[in-house]
Amino acid sequence: MNESIVGVVVTFNRLDLLKNCITSLKRQTRSLDQIIVVNNGSTDGTEKWLNEQQGLIVIHQENSGGAGGFHRGMKEGYEHNYDWIWVMDDD
């Protein structure tokens, strides 16, 4: 049985770290089925960069803190019926 895995990344004003994180996630030995990025109100160009990316589920929201960002991302993963939800900050 091949279980589905989604990665949830929460970010706030750390565009360079986010870019490295997304690149690393895409290079995992066991590919993720999807990556969800919760942009917690970044003002450093993160929103623009995320909007230019393909293959990501992107959620832009007002900053709700780390826990609020993870809640939103995990909820999205749960609603898409992934078997496993892998959560991380971008750093």
PDB file of N, CA and C in Angstrom:
ATOM      1  N   MET A   1       0.844  -1.190   0.000  1.00  0.00           N
ATOM      2  CA  MET A   1       0.000   0.000   0.000  1.00  0.00           C
ATOM      3  C   MET A   1       0.883   1.245   0.000  1.00  0.00           C
ATOM      4  N   ASN A   2       0.633   2.146  -0.897  1.00  0.00           N
ATOM      5  CA  ASN A   2       1.401   3.371  -1.008  1.00  0.00           C
ATOM      6  C   ASN A   2       0.631   4.506  -0.350  1.00  0.00           C
ATOM      7  N   GLU A   3       1.069   4.900   0.827  1.00  0.00           N
ATOM      8  CA  GLU A   3       0.368   5.951   1.561  1.00  0.00           C
ATOM      9  C   GLU A   3       0.775   7.325   1.029  1.00  0.00           C
ATOM     10  N   SER A   4      -0.153   8.263   1.088  1.00  0.00           N
ATOM     11  CA  SER A   4       0.102   9.609   0.578  1.00  0.00           C
ATOM     12  C   SER A   4       0.642  10.504   1.690  1.00  0.00           C
ATOM     13  N   ILE A   5       1.587  11.360   1.296  1.00  0.00           N
ATOM     14  CA  ILE A   5       2.244  12.252   2.248  1.00  0.00           C
ATOM     15  C   ILE A   5       2.204  13.672   1.709  1.00  0.00           C
ATOM     16  N   VAL A   6       1.797  14.604   2.564  1.00  0.00           N
ATOM     17  CA  VAL A   6       1.825  16.020   2.225  1.00  0.00           C
ATOM     18  C   VAL A   6       2.757  16.723   3.209  1.00  0.00           C
ATOM     19  N   GLY A   7       3.551  17.650   2.696  1.00  0.00           N
ATOM     20  CA  GLY A   7       4.385  18.486   3.544  1.00  0.00           C
ATOM     21  C   GLY A   7       3.714  19.829   3.747  1.00  0.00           C
ATOM     22  N   VAL A   8       3.678  20.290   4.985  1.00  0.00           N
ATOM     23  CA  VAL A   8       3.104  21.600   5.311  1.00  0.00           C
ATOM     24  C   VAL A   8       4.230  22.484   5.837  1.00  0.00           C
ATOM     25  N   VAL A   9       4.446  23.610   5.177  1.00  0.00           N
ATOM     26  CA  VAL A   9       5.488  24.557   5.568  1.00  0.00           C
ATOM     27  C   VAL A   9       4.824  25.880   5.914  1.00  0.00           C
ATOM     28  N   VAL A  10       5.174  26.423   7.075  1.00  0.00           N
ATOM     29  CA  VAL A  10       4.675  27.738   7.479  1.00  0.00           C
ATOM     30  C   VAL A  10       5.829  28.723   7.355  1.00  0.00           C
ATOM     31  N   THR A  11       5.554  29.875   6.761  1.00  0.00           N
ATOM     32  CA  THR A  11       6.606  30.866   6.553  1.00  0.00           C
ATOM     33  C   THR A  11       6.134  32.265   6.920  1.00  0.00           C
ATOM     34  N   PHE A  12       7.095  33.085   7.341  1.00  0.00           N
ATOM     35  CA  PHE A  12       6.842  34.509   7.583  1.00  0.00           C
ATOM     36  C   PHE A  12       8.145  35.273   7.367  1.00  0.00           C
ATOM     37  N   ASN A  13       8.204  36.001   6.264  1.00  0.00           N
ATOM     38  CA  ASN A  13       9.334  36.886   5.955  1.00  0.00           C
ATOM     39  C   ASN A  13      10.696  36.198   5.972  1.00  0.00           C
ATOM     40  N   ARG A  14      10.770  34.998   5.413  1.00  0.00           N
ATOM     41  CA  ARG A  14      12.058  34.295   5.309  1.00  0.00           C
ATOM     42  C   ARG A  14      12.162  33.670   3.918  1.00  0.00           C
ATOM     43  N   LEU A  15      12.089  34.506   2.904  1.00  0.00           N
ATOM     44  CA  LEU A  15      12.019  34.026   1.528  1.00  0.00           C
ATOM     45  C   LEU A  15      13.196  33.127   1.162  1.00  0.00           C
ATOM     46  N   ASP A  16      14.420  33.524   1.504  1.00  0.00           N
ATOM     47  CA  ASP A  16      15.581  32.701   1.140  1.00  0.00           C
ATOM     48  C   ASP A  16      15.515  31.329   1.796  1.00  0.00           C
ATOM     49  N   LEU A  17      15.133  31.281   3.064  1.00  0.00           N
ATOM     50  CA  LEU A  17      14.997  29.991   3.750  1.00  0.00           C
ATOM     51  C   LEU A  17      13.874  29.167   3.138  1.00  0.00           C
ATOM     52  N   LEU A  18      12.785  29.817   2.774  1.00  0.00           N
ATOM     53  CA  LEU A  18      11.665  29.111   2.159  1.00  0.00           C
ATOM     54  C   LEU A  18      12.081  28.480   0.835  1.00  0.00           C
ATOM     55  N   LYS A  19      12.810  29.223   0.013  1.00  0.00           N
ATOM     56  CA  LYS A  19      13.276  28.678  -1.266  1.00  0.00           C
ATOM     57  C   LYS A  19      14.115  27.420  -1.045  1.00  0.00           C
ATOM     58  N   ASN A  20      15.042  27.481  -0.090  1.00  0.00           N
ATOM     59  CA  ASN A  20      15.879  26.311   0.212  1.00  0.00           C
ATOM     60  C   ASN A  20      15.042  25.149   0.723  1.00  0.00           C
ATOM     61  N   CYS A  21      14.075  25.439   1.563  1.00  0.00           N
ATOM     62  CA  CYS A  21      13.207  24.407   2.134  1.00  0.00           C
ATOM     63  C   CYS A  21      12.410  23.701   1.037  1.00  0.00           C
ATOM     64  N   ILE A  22      11.800  24.463   0.150  1.00  0.00           N
ATOM     65  CA  ILE A  22      10.993  23.875  -0.927  1.00  0.00           C
ATOM     66  C   ILE A  22      11.875  23.030  -1.844  1.00  0.00           C
ATOM     67  N   THR A  23      13.062  23.538  -2.169  1.00  0.00           N
ATOM     68  CA  THR A  23      13.996  22.770  -2.999  1.00  0.00           C
ATOM     69  C   THR A  23      14.346  21.451  -2.331  1.00  0.00           C
ATOM     70  N   SER A  24      14.636  21.495  -1.041  1.00  0.00           N
ATOM     71  CA  SER A  24      14.975  20.269  -0.302  1.00  0.00           C
ATOM     72  C   SER A  24      13.811  19.291  -0.268  1.00  0.00           C
ATOM     73  N   LEU A  25      12.615  19.795  -0.051  1.00  0.00           N
ATOM     74  CA  LEU A  25      11.445  18.915  -0.016  1.00  0.00           C
ATOM     75  C   LEU A  25      11.231  18.219  -1.354  1.00  0.00           C
ATOM     76  N   LYS A  26      11.476  18.924  -2.433  1.00  0.00           N
ATOM     77  CA  LYS A  26      11.288  18.338  -3.765  1.00  0.00           C
ATOM     78  C   LYS A  26      12.351  17.292  -4.093  1.00  0.00           C
ATOM     79  N   ARG A  27      13.442  17.272  -3.322  1.00  0.00           N
ATOM     80  CA  ARG A  27      14.543  16.337  -3.580  1.00  0.00           C
ATOM     81  C   ARG A  27      14.562  15.145  -2.628  1.00  0.00           C
ATOM     82  N   GLN A  28      13.534  14.974  -1.842  1.00  0.00           N
ATOM     83  CA  GLN A  28      13.500  13.863  -0.896  1.00  0.00           C
ATOM     84  C   GLN A  28      13.525  12.522  -1.624  1.00  0.00           C
ATOM     85  N   THR A  29      14.113  11.517  -0.985  1.00  0.00           N
ATOM     86  CA  THR A  29      14.165  10.171  -1.556  1.00  0.00           C
ATOM     87  C   THR A  29      12.762   9.659  -1.828  1.00  0.00           C
ATOM     88  N   ARG A  30      11.885   9.824  -0.871  1.00  0.00           N
ATOM     89  CA  ARG A  30      10.468   9.469  -1.045  1.00  0.00           C
ATOM     90  C   ARG A  30       9.751  10.781  -1.357  1.00  0.00           C
ATOM     91  N   SER A  31       9.385  10.977  -2.601  1.00  0.00           N
ATOM     92  CA  SER A  31       8.746  12.224  -3.014  1.00  0.00           C
ATOM     93  C   SER A  31       7.449  12.455  -2.253  1.00  0.00           C
ATOM     94  N   LEU A  32       7.242  13.706  -1.886  1.00  0.00           N
ATOM     95  CA  LEU A  32       5.971  14.083  -1.287  1.00  0.00           C
ATOM     96  C   LEU A  32       4.909  14.124  -2.375  1.00  0.00           C
ATOM     97  N   ASP A  33       3.700  13.783  -2.013  1.00  0.00           N
ATOM     98  CA  ASP A  33       2.602  13.843  -2.972  1.00  0.00           C
ATOM     99  C   ASP A  33       2.146  15.276  -3.210  1.00  0.00           C
ATOM    100  N   GLN A  34       2.371  16.133  -2.223  1.00  0.00           N
ATOM    101  CA  GLN A  34       1.998  17.541  -2.343  1.00  0.00           C
ATOM    102  C   GLN A  34       2.751  18.326  -1.288  1.00  0.00           C
ATOM    103  N   ILE A  35       2.927  19.616  -1.547  1.00  0.00           N
ATOM    104  CA  ILE A  35       3.494  20.549  -0.572  1.00  0.00           C
ATOM    105  C   ILE A  35       2.500  21.690  -0.413  1.00  0.00           C
ATOM    106  N   ILE A  36       2.160  21.966   0.830  1.00  0.00           N
ATOM    107  CA  ILE A  36       1.285  23.090   1.169  1.00  0.00           C
ATOM    108  C   ILE A  36       2.145  24.133   1.866  1.00  0.00           C
ATOM    109  N   VAL A  37       2.096  25.366   1.401  1.00  0.00           N
ATOM    110  CA  VAL A  37       2.822  26.453   2.045  1.00  0.00           C
ATOM    111  C   VAL A  37       1.810  27.444   2.591  1.00  0.00           C
ATOM    112  N   VAL A  38       1.922  27.724   3.880  1.00  0.00           N
ATOM    113  CA  VAL A  38       1.082  28.736   4.515  1.00  0.00           C
ATOM    114  C   VAL A  38       1.943  29.981   4.697  1.00  0.00           C
ATOM    115  N   ASN A  39       1.625  31.017   3.952  1.00  0.00           N
ATOM    116  CA  ASN A  39       2.315  32.293   4.048  1.00  0.00           C
ATOM    117  C   ASN A  39       1.587  33.132   5.090  1.00  0.00           C
ATOM    118  N   ASN A  40       2.240  33.307   6.219  1.00  0.00           N
ATOM    119  CA  ASN A  40       1.646  33.975   7.372  1.00  0.00           C
ATOM    120  C   ASN A  40       1.814  35.495   7.292  1.00  0.00           C
ATOM    121  N   GLY A  41       1.391  36.091   6.177  1.00  0.00           N
ATOM    122  CA  GLY A  41       1.405  37.549   6.059  1.00  0.00           C
ATOM    123  C   GLY A  41       2.760  38.149   5.736  1.00  0.00           C
ATOM    124  N   SER A  42       3.601  37.434   5.021  1.00  0.00           N
ATOM    125  CA  SER A  42       4.934  37.943   4.681  1.00  0.00           C
ATOM    126  C   SER A  42       4.852  39.221   3.856  1.00  0.00           C
ATOM    127  N   THR A  43       5.856  40.093   4.053  1.00  0.00           N
ATOM    128  CA  THR A  43       5.927  41.358   3.320  1.00  0.00           C
ATOM    129  C   THR A  43       7.266  41.517   2.601  1.00  0.00           C
ATOM    130  N   ASP A  44       8.004  40.420   2.437  1.00  0.00           N
ATOM    131  CA  ASP A  44       9.362  40.464   1.883  1.00  0.00           C
ATOM    132  C   ASP A  44       9.471  39.902   0.467  1.00  0.00           C
ATOM    133  N   GLY A  45       8.360  39.793  -0.253  1.00  0.00           N
ATOM    134  CA  GLY A  45       8.380  39.226  -1.595  1.00  0.00           C
ATOM    135  C   GLY A  45       7.980  37.765  -1.644  1.00  0.00           C
ATOM    136  N   THR A  46       7.715  37.177  -0.486  1.00  0.00           N
ATOM    137  CA  THR A  46       7.323  35.765  -0.421  1.00  0.00           C
ATOM    138  C   THR A  46       6.042  35.510  -1.199  1.00  0.00           C
ATOM    139  N   GLU A  47       5.056  36.373  -1.039  1.00  0.00           N
ATOM    140  CA  GLU A  47       3.777  36.170  -1.728  1.00  0.00           C
ATOM    141  C   GLU A  47       3.970  36.141  -3.241  1.00  0.00           C
ATOM    142  N   LYS A  48       4.721  37.088  -3.764  1.00  0.00           N
ATOM    143  CA  LYS A  48       4.970  37.140  -5.210  1.00  0.00           C
ATOM    144  C   LYS A  48       5.679  35.869  -5.669  1.00  0.00           C
ATOM    145  N   TRP A  49       6.725  35.466  -4.960  1.00  0.00           N
ATOM    146  CA  TRP A  49       7.479  34.265  -5.343  1.00  0.00           C
ATOM    147  C   TRP A  49       6.592  33.028  -5.316  1.00  0.00           C
ATOM    148  N   LEU A  50       5.798  32.876  -4.261  1.00  0.00           N
ATOM    149  CA  LEU A  50       4.914  31.714  -4.164  1.00  0.00           C
ATOM    150  C   LEU A  50       3.899  31.686  -5.300  1.00  0.00           C
ATOM    151  N   ASN A  51       3.376  32.848  -5.666  1.00  0.00           N
ATOM    152  CA  ASN A  51       2.393  32.908  -6.751  1.00  0.00           C
ATOM    153  C   ASN A  51       2.991  32.498  -8.095  1.00  0.00           C
ATOM    154  N   GLU A  52       4.302  32.568  -8.221  1.00  0.00           N
ATOM    155  CA  GLU A  52       4.985  32.187  -9.460  1.00  0.00           C
ATOM    156  C   GLU A  52       5.340  30.701  -9.504  1.00  0.00           C
ATOM    157  N   GLN A  53       5.195  30.004  -8.382  1.00  0.00           N
ATOM    158  CA  GLN A  53       5.583  28.593  -8.305  1.00  0.00           C
ATOM    159  C   GLN A  53       4.473  27.692  -8.822  1.00  0.00           C
ATOM    160  N   GLN A  54       4.887  26.558  -9.375  1.00  0.00           N
ATOM    161  CA  GLN A  54       3.938  25.560  -9.860  1.00  0.00           C
ATOM    162  C   GLN A  54       4.001  24.344  -8.941  1.00  0.00           C
ATOM    163  N   GLY A  55       2.897  23.665  -8.804  1.00  0.00           N
ATOM    164  CA  GLY A  55       2.877  22.409  -8.070  1.00  0.00           C
ATOM    165  C   GLY A  55       2.794  22.534  -6.563  1.00  0.00           C
ATOM    166  N   LEU A  56       2.513  23.718  -6.062  1.00  0.00           N
ATOM    167  CA  LEU A  56       2.347  23.927  -4.626  1.00  0.00           C
ATOM    168  C   LEU A  56       0.909  24.349  -4.347  1.00  0.00           C
ATOM    169  N   ILE A  57       0.404  23.949  -3.198  1.00  0.00           N
ATOM    170  CA  ILE A  57      -0.828  24.551  -2.691  1.00  0.00           C
ATOM    171  C   ILE A  57      -0.376  25.699  -1.803  1.00  0.00           C
ATOM    172  N   VAL A  58      -0.792  26.906  -2.122  1.00  0.00           N
ATOM    173  CA  VAL A  58      -0.348  28.091  -1.388  1.00  0.00           C
ATOM    174  C   VAL A  58      -1.544  28.738  -0.715  1.00  0.00           C
ATOM    175  N   ILE A  59      -1.369  29.024   0.565  1.00  0.00           N
ATOM    176  CA  ILE A  59      -2.401  29.703   1.348  1.00  0.00           C
ATOM    177  C   ILE A  59      -1.793  31.002   1.861  1.00  0.00           C
ATOM    178  N   HIS A  60      -2.344  32.128   1.451  1.00  0.00           N
ATOM    179  CA  HIS A  60      -1.920  33.430   1.961  1.00  0.00           C
ATOM    180  C   HIS A  60      -2.934  33.841   3.023  1.00  0.00           C
ATOM    181  N   GLN A  61      -2.439  34.225   4.180  1.00  0.00           N
ATOM    182  CA  GLN A  61      -3.335  34.645   5.260  1.00  0.00           C
ATOM    183  C   GLN A  61      -2.641  35.693   6.112  1.00  0.00           C
ATOM    184  N   GLU A  62      -3.428  36.374   6.935  1.00  0.00           N
ATOM    185  CA  GLU A  62      -2.845  37.275   7.923  1.00  0.00           C
ATOM    186  C   GLU A  62      -2.061  36.430   8.907  1.00  0.00           C
ATOM    187  N   ASN A  63      -1.063  37.034   9.526  1.00  0.00           N
ATOM    188  CA  ASN A  63      -0.219  36.290  10.452  1.00  0.00           C
ATOM    189  C   ASN A  63      -1.035  35.821  11.651  1.00  0.00           C
ATOM    190  N   SER A  64      -1.139  34.514  11.785  1.00  0.00           N
ATOM    191  CA  SER A  64      -1.865  33.923  12.913  1.00  0.00           C
ATOM    192  C   SER A  64      -0.915  33.175  13.838  1.00  0.00           C
ATOM    193  N   GLY A  65       0.379  33.480  13.720  1.00  0.00           N
ATOM    194  CA  GLY A  65       1.376  32.811  14.540  1.00  0.00           C
ATOM    195  C   GLY A  65       1.684  31.423  13.996  1.00  0.00           C
ATOM    196  N   GLY A  66       2.716  30.812  14.560  1.00  0.00           N
ATOM    197  CA  GLY A  66       3.111  29.483  14.110  1.00  0.00           C
ATOM    198  C   GLY A  66       2.006  28.460  14.251  1.00  0.00           C
ATOM    199  N   ALA A  67       1.381  28.430  15.420  1.00  0.00           N
ATOM    200  CA  ALA A  67       0.324  27.437  15.662  1.00  0.00           C
ATOM    201  C   ALA A  67      -0.855  27.646  14.720  1.00  0.00           C
ATOM    202  N   GLY A  68      -1.223  28.902  14.488  1.00  0.00           N
ATOM    203  CA  GLY A  68      -2.325  29.188  13.573  1.00  0.00           C
ATOM    204  C   GLY A  68      -2.000  28.787  12.145  1.00  0.00           C
ATOM    205  N   GLY A  69      -0.756  29.007  11.736  1.00  0.00           N
ATOM    206  CA  GLY A  69      -0.331  28.605  10.403  1.00  0.00           C
ATOM    207  C   GLY A  69      -0.346  27.097  10.238  1.00  0.00           C
ATOM    208  N   PHE A  70       0.167  26.391  11.245  1.00  0.00           N
ATOM    209  CA  PHE A  70       0.157  24.927  11.173  1.00  0.00           C
ATOM    210  C   PHE A  70      -1.267  24.383  11.187  1.00  0.00           C
ATOM    211  N   HIS A  71      -2.127  24.989  11.986  1.00  0.00           N
ATOM    212  CA  HIS A  71      -3.524  24.553  12.016  1.00  0.00           C
ATOM    213  C   HIS A  71      -4.146  24.663  10.633  1.00  0.00           C
ATOM    214  N   ARG A  72      -3.918  25.794   9.967  1.00  0.00           N
ATOM    215  CA  ARG A  72      -4.502  26.005   8.637  1.00  0.00           C
ATOM    216  C   ARG A  72      -3.942  25.018   7.616  1.00  0.00           C
ATOM    217  N   GLY A  73      -2.640  24.804   7.645  1.00  0.00           N
ATOM    218  CA  GLY A  73      -2.023  23.878   6.706  1.00  0.00           C
ATOM    219  C   GLY A  73      -2.420  22.436   6.952  1.00  0.00           C
ATOM    220  N   MET A  74      -2.483  22.032   8.210  1.00  0.00           N
ATOM    221  CA  MET A  74      -2.885  20.663   8.542  1.00  0.00           C
ATOM    222  C   MET A  74      -4.348  20.433   8.178  1.00  0.00           C
ATOM    223  N   LYS A  75      -5.167  21.449   8.390  1.00  0.00           N
ATOM    224  CA  LYS A  75      -6.581  21.342   8.012  1.00  0.00           C
ATOM    225  C   LYS A  75      -6.707  21.111   6.507  1.00  0.00           C
ATOM    226  N   GLU A  76      -5.922  21.841   5.728  1.00  0.00           N
ATOM    227  CA  GLU A  76      -5.935  21.678   4.267  1.00  0.00           C
ATOM    228  C   GLU A  76      -5.509  20.257   3.885  1.00  0.00           C
ATOM    229  N   GLY A  77      -4.457  19.762   4.519  1.00  0.00           N
ATOM    230  CA  GLY A  77      -4.006  18.398   4.245  1.00  0.00           C
ATOM    231  C   GLY A  77      -5.041  17.361   4.628  1.00  0.00           C
ATOM    232  N   TYR A  78      -5.676  17.575   5.756  1.00  0.00           N
ATOM    233  CA  TYR A  78      -6.723  16.660   6.214  1.00  0.00           C
ATOM    234  C   TYR A  78      -7.900  16.654   5.237  1.00  0.00           C
ATOM    235  N   GLU A  79      -8.286  17.837   4.764  1.00  0.00           N
ATOM    236  CA  GLU A  79      -9.420  17.945   3.834  1.00  0.00           C
ATOM    237  C   GLU A  79      -9.129  17.273   2.491  1.00  0.00           C
ATOM    238  N   HIS A  80      -7.845  17.137   2.142  1.00  0.00           N
ATOM    239  CA  HIS A  80      -7.457  16.454   0.905  1.00  0.00           C
ATOM    240  C   HIS A  80      -7.159  14.969   1.145  1.00  0.00           C
ATOM    241  N   ASN A  81      -7.438  14.496   2.351  1.00  0.00           N
ATOM    242  CA  ASN A  81      -7.351  13.067   2.691  1.00  0.00           C
ATOM    243  C   ASN A  81      -5.963  12.455   2.562  1.00  0.00           C
ATOM    244  N   TYR A  82      -4.918  13.205   2.861  1.00  0.00           N
ATOM    245  CA  TYR A  82      -3.582  12.619   2.875  1.00  0.00           C
ATOM    246  C   TYR A  82      -3.462  11.684   4.071  1.00  0.00           C
ATOM    247  N   ASP A  83      -2.694  10.606   3.905  1.00  0.00           N
ATOM    248  CA  ASP A  83      -2.496   9.656   4.998  1.00  0.00           C
ATOM    249  C   ASP A  83      -1.569  10.220   6.070  1.00  0.00           C
ATOM    250  N   TRP A  84      -0.555  10.947   5.630  1.00  0.00           N
ATOM    251  CA  TRP A  84       0.426  11.514   6.547  1.00  0.00           C
ATOM    252  C   TRP A  84       0.590  12.998   6.251  1.00  0.00           C
ATOM    253  N   ILE A  85       0.719  13.791   7.317  1.00  0.00           N
ATOM    254  CA  ILE A  85       0.953  15.225   7.189  1.00  0.00           C
ATOM    255  C   ILE A  85       2.264  15.534   7.902  1.00  0.00           C
ATOM    256  N   TRP A  86       3.229  16.010   7.132  1.00  0.00           N
ATOM    257  CA  TRP A  86       4.568  16.303   7.634  1.00  0.00           C
ATOM    258  C   TRP A  86       4.658  17.817   7.788  1.00  0.00           C
ATOM    259  N   VAL A  87       4.840  18.329   9.014  1.00  0.00           N
ATOM    260  CA  VAL A  87       4.828  19.771   9.255  1.00  0.00           C
ATOM    261  C   VAL A  87       6.222  20.279   9.602  1.00  0.00           C
ATOM    262  N   MET A  88       6.518  21.491   9.115  1.00  0.00           N
ATOM    263  CA  MET A  88       7.826  22.084   9.403  1.00  0.00           C
ATOM    264  C   MET A  88       7.794  23.588   9.166  1.00  0.00           C
ATOM    265  N   ASP A  89       8.693  24.277   9.859  1.00  0.00           N
ATOM    266  CA  ASP A  89       8.969  25.671   9.527  1.00  0.00           C
ATOM    267  C   ASP A  89       9.916  25.669   8.337  1.00  0.00           C
ATOM    268  N   ASP A  90      10.116  26.829   7.762  1.00  0.00           N
ATOM    269  CA  ASP A  90      11.001  26.906   6.603  1.00  0.00           C
ATOM    270  C   ASP A  90      12.478  26.931   6.975  1.00  0.00           C
ATOM    271  N   ASP A  91      12.784  27.022   8.242  1.00  0.00           N
ATOM    272  CA  ASP A  91      14.191  27.040   8.654  1.00  0.00           C
ATOM    273  C   ASP A  91      14.595  25.720   9.270  1.00  0.00           C
TER     274      ASP A  91
END
